[in-house]
Tab-separated table of C-alpha atoms in Angstrom:
chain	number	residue	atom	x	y	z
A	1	UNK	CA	-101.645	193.422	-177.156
A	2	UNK	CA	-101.832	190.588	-174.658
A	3	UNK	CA	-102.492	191.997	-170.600
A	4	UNK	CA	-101.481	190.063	-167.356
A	5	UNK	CA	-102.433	191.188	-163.743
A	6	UNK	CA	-102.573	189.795	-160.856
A	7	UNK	CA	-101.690	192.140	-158.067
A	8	UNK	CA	-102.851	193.250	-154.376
A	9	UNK	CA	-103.304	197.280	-154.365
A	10	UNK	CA	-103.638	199.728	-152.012
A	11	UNK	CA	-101.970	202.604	-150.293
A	12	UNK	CA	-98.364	202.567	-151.443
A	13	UNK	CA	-97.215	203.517	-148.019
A	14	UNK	CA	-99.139	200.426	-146.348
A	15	UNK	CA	-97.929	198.078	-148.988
A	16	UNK	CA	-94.271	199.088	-148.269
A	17	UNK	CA	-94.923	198.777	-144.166
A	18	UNK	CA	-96.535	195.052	-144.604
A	19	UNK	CA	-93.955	193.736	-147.100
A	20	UNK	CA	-91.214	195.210	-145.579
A	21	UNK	CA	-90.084	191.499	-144.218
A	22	UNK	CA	-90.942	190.111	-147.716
A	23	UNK	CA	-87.493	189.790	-150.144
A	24	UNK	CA	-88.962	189.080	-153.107
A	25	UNK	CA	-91.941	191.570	-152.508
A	26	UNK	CA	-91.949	195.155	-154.533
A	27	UNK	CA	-94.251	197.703	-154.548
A	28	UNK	CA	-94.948	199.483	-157.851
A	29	UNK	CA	-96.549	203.309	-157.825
A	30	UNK	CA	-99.454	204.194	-159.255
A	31	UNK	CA	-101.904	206.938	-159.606
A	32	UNK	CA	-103.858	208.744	-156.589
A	33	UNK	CA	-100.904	207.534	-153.745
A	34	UNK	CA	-101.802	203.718	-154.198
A	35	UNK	CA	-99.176	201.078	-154.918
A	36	UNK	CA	-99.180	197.667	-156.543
A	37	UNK	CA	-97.688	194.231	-154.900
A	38	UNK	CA	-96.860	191.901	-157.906
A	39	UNK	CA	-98.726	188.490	-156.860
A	40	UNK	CA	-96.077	185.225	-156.298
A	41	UNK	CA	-96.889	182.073	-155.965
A	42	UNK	CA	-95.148	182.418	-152.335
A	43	UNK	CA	-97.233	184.914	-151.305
A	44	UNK	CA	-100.127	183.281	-152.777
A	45	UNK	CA	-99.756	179.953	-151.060
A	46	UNK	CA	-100.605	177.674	-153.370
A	47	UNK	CA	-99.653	177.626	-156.866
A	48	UNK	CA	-103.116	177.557	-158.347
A	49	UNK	CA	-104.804	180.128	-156.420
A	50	UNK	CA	-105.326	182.567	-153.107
A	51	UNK	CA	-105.109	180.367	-150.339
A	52	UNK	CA	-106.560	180.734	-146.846
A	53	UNK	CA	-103.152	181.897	-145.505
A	54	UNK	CA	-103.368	184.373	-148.410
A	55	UNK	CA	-106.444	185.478	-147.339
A	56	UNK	CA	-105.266	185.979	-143.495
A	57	UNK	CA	-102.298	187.849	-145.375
A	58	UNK	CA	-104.421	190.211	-147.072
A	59	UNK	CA	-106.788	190.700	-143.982
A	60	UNK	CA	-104.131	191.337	-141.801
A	61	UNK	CA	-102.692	193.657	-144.408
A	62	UNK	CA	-105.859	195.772	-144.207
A	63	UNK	CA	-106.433	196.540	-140.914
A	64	UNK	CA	-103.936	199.499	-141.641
A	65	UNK	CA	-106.355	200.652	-144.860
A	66	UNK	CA	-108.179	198.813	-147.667
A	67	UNK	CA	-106.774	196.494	-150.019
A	68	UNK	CA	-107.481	194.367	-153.020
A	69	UNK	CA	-106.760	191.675	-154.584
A	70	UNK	CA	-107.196	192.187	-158.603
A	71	UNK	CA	-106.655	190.093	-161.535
A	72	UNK	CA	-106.803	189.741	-165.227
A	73	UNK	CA	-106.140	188.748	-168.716
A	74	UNK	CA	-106.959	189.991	-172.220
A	75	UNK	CA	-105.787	188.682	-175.580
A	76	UNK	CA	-107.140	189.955	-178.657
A	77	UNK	CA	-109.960	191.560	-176.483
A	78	UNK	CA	-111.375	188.646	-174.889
A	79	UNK	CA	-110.455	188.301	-171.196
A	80	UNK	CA	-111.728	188.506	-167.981
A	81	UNK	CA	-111.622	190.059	-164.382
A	82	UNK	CA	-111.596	189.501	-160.908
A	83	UNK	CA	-111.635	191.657	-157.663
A	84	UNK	CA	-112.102	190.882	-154.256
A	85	UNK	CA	-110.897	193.955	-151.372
A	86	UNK	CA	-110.254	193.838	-147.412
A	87	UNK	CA	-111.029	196.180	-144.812
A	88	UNK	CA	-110.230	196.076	-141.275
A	89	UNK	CA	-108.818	192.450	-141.427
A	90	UNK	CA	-111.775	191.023	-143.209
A	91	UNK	CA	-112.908	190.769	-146.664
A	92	UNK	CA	-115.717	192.982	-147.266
A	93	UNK	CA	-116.492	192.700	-150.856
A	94	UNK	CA	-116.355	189.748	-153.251
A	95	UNK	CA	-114.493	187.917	-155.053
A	96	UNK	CA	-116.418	189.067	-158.420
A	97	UNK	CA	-115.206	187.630	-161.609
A	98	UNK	CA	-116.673	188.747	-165.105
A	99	UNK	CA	-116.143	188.094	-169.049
A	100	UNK	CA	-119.058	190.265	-169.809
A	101	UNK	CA	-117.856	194.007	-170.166
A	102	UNK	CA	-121.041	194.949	-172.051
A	103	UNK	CA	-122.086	196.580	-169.172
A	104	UNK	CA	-121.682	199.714	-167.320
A	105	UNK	CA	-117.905	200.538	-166.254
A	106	UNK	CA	-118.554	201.148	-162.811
A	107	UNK	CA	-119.633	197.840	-162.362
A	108	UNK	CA	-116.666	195.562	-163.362
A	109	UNK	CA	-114.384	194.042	-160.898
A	110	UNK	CA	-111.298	195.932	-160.993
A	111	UNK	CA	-113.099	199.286	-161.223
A	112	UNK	CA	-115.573	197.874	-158.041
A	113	UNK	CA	-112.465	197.150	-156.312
A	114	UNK	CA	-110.882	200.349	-156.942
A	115	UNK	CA	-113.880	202.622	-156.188
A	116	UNK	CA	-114.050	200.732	-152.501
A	117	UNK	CA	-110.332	201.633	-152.385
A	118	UNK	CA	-111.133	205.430	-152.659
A	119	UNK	CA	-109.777	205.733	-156.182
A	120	UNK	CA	-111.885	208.408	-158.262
A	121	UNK	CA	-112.621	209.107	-161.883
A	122	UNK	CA	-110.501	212.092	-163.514
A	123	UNK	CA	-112.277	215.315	-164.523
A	124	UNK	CA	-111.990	214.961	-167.854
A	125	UNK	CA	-115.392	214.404	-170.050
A	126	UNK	CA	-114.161	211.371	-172.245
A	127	UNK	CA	-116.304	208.365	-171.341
A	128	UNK	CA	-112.728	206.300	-171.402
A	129	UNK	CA	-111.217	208.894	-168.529
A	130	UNK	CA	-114.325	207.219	-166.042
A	131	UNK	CA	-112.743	204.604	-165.931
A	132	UNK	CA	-111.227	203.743	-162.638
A	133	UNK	CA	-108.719	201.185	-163.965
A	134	UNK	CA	-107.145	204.098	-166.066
A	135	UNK	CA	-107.621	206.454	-163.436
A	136	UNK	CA	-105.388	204.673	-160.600
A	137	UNK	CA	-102.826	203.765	-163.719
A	138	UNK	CA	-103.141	200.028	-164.493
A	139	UNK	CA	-102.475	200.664	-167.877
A	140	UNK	CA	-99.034	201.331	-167.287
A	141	UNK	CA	-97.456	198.083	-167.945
A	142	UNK	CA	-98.557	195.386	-170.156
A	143	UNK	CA	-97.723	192.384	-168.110
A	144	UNK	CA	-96.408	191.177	-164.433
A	145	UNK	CA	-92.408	191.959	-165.660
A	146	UNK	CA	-93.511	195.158	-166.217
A	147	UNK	CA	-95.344	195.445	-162.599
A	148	UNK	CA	-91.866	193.817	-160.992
A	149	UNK	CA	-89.468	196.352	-162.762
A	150	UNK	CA	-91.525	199.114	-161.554
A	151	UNK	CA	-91.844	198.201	-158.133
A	152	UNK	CA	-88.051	197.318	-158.512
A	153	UNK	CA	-87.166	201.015	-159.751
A	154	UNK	CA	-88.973	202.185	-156.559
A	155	UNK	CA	-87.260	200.067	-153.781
A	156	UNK	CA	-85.444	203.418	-153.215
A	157	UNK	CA	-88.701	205.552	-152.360
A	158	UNK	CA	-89.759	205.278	-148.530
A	159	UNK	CA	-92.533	206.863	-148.680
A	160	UNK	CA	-94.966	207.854	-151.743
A	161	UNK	CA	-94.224	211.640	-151.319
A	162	UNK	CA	-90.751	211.201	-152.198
A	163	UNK	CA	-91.395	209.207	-154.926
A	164	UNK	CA	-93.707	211.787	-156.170
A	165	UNK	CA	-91.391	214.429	-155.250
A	166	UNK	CA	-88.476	212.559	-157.413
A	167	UNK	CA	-90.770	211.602	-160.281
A	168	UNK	CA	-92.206	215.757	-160.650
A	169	UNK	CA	-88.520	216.600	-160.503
A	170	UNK	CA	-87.971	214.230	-163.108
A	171	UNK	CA	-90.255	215.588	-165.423
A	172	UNK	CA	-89.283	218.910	-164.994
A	173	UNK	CA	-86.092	218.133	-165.968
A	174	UNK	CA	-87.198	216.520	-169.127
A	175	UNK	CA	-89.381	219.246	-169.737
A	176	UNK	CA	-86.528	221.659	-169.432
A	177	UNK	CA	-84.263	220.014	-171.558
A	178	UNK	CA	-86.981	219.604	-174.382
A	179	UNK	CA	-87.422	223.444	-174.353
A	180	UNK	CA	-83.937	223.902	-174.351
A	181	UNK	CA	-83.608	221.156	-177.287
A	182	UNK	CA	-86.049	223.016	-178.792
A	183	UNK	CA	-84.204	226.667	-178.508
A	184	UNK	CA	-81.084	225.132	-180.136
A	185	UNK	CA	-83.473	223.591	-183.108
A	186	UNK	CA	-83.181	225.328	-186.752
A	187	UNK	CA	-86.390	225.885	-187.960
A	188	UNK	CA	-86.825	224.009	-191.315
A	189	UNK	CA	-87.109	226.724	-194.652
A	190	UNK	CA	-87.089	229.937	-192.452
A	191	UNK	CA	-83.643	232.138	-193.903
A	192	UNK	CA	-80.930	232.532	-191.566
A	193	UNK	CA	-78.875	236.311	-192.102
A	194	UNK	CA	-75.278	234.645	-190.816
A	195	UNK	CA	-74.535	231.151	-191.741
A	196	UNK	CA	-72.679	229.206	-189.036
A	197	UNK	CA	-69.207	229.991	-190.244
A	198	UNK	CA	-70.035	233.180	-189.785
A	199	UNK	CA	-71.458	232.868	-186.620
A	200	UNK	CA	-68.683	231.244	-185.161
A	201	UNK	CA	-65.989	233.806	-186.571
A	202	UNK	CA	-68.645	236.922	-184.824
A	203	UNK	CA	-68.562	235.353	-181.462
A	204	UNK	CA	-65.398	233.407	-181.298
A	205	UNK	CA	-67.209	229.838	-180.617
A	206	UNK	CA	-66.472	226.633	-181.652
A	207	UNK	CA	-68.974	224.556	-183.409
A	208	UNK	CA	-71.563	222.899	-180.555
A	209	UNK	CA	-75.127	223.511	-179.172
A	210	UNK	CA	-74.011	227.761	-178.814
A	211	UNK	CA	-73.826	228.248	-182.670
A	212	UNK	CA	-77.148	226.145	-183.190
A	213	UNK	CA	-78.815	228.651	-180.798
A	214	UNK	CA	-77.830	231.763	-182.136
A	215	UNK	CA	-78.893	230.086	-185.417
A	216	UNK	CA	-82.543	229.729	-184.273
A	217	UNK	CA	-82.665	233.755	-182.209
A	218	UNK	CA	-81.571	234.747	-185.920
A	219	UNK	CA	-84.396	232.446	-187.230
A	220	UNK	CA	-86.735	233.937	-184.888
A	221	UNK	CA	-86.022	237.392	-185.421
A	222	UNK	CA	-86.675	237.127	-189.067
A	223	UNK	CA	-90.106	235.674	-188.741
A	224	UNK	CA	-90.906	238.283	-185.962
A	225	UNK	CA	-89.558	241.293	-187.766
A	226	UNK	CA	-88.755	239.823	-191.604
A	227	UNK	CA	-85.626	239.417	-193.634
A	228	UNK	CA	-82.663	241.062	-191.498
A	229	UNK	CA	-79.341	242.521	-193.192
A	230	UNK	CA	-76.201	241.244	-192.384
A	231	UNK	CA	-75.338	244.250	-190.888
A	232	UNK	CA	-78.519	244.065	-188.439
A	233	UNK	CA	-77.903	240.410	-187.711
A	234	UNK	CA	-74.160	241.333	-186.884
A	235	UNK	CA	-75.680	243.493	-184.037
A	236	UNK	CA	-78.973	241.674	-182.978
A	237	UNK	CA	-76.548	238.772	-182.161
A	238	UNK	CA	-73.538	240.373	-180.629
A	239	UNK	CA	-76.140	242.294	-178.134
A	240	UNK	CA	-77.869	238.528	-177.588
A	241	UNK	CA	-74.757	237.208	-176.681
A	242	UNK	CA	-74.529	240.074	-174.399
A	243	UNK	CA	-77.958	239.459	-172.869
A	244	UNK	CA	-77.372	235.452	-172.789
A	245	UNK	CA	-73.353	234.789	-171.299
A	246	UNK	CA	-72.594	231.465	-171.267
A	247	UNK	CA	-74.801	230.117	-173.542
């Protein structure tokens, strides 16, 4: 799959204070509190390249933190990269540009860049999880669309905390309503005492998400305690909906 980037990163709260007078600037999120500025030819300067009012952008940009400028472009895994980062309103490292990748990770642009930005390598022991470019999340979109419709979904966030804060409430949600998904869920070939007729007639429900849960406790309590009676399902499930009003 093809990859586009061409992007200034750094912390997502500086990003959002220096393009706060820019309309058609957005910052995307990433890993480790950075944040991604989609490159446009207006902020560039020039349509073929940085120019020197790009680089006076991007120094006066860092004089509130580090920040670099990072591009590249892979199709059917030939491609290249290029970094270059600013500190303190002057550029301190590069521009480096590579199409040789043969070499250690640590040592191509983007992940040169990133290291010099503070990013660092998970703590997992897969060679792939060293890599910085995975670590700060540029593998989350594909393409420079991607990068605008993420910063685009954050306009709302201030800061990076309540991003995170809104994205960790987020997944819990999710996560909640796959476990719930997951209680309602009949279990494929495990018996079932009461069929859902039945079930509906015991506890006065209409059919819905209720009967597919009592389904599965009846499911559960047979492969926990083996084949119930009728009679024994009649009161395991009467004393569950006891225990579980509402559901």
């Amino acid at each position: 799959m093809p990859y586009e980037l061409n992007a200034v990163i750094g912390g997502f709260d500086l990003l959002r204070s220096r393009t706060a007078g820019l309309g058609e600037a957005v910052v995307a999120p990433l890993r480790q509190r950075l944040g991604l500025v989609p490159v446009t030819e207006r902020l560039l300067g020039a349509p073929a390249g940085p120019s020197p009012a790009f680089e006076r952008t991007l120094g006066a940009w860092s004089r509130g933190g580090p920040v670099a400028h990072v591009t590249a472009e892979f199709h059917g895994g030939d491609g290249y990269q290029a970094a270059a980062v600013w500190r303190a309103g002057a550029r301190v490292w590069g521009p480096a540009r590579t199409r040789d990748f043969t070499g250690p990770r640590e040592a191509w642009p983007v992940n040169a860049a990133l290291a010099l930005l503070g990013v660092v390598a998970s703590g997992s022991g897969r060679a792939d999880h060293h890599d910085l470019f995975l670590a700060a999340g540029l593998g989350g979109e594909q393409d420079m669309d991607g990068w605008r419709s993420a910063g685009r979904s954050a306009r709302w966030a201030a800061t990076y905390d309540a991003w995170l804060a809104a994205r960790l409430a987020e997944q819990d949600r999710t996560a909640r309503a796959a476990a719930e998904a997951e209680r309602h869920r009949r279990l494929p070939d495990v018996p079932v005492a009461l069929d859902g007729k039945a079930i509906m007639d015991l506890l006065g429900l209409p059919p819905g998400p209720l009967i597919g849960a009592a389904t599965r406790h009846l499911q559960d309590l047979h492969l926990e305690r083996g084949p119930l009676s009728r009679e024994e399902a009649v009161a395991r499930l009467r004393s569950w909906a006891t225990e579980h009003p509402g559901r």
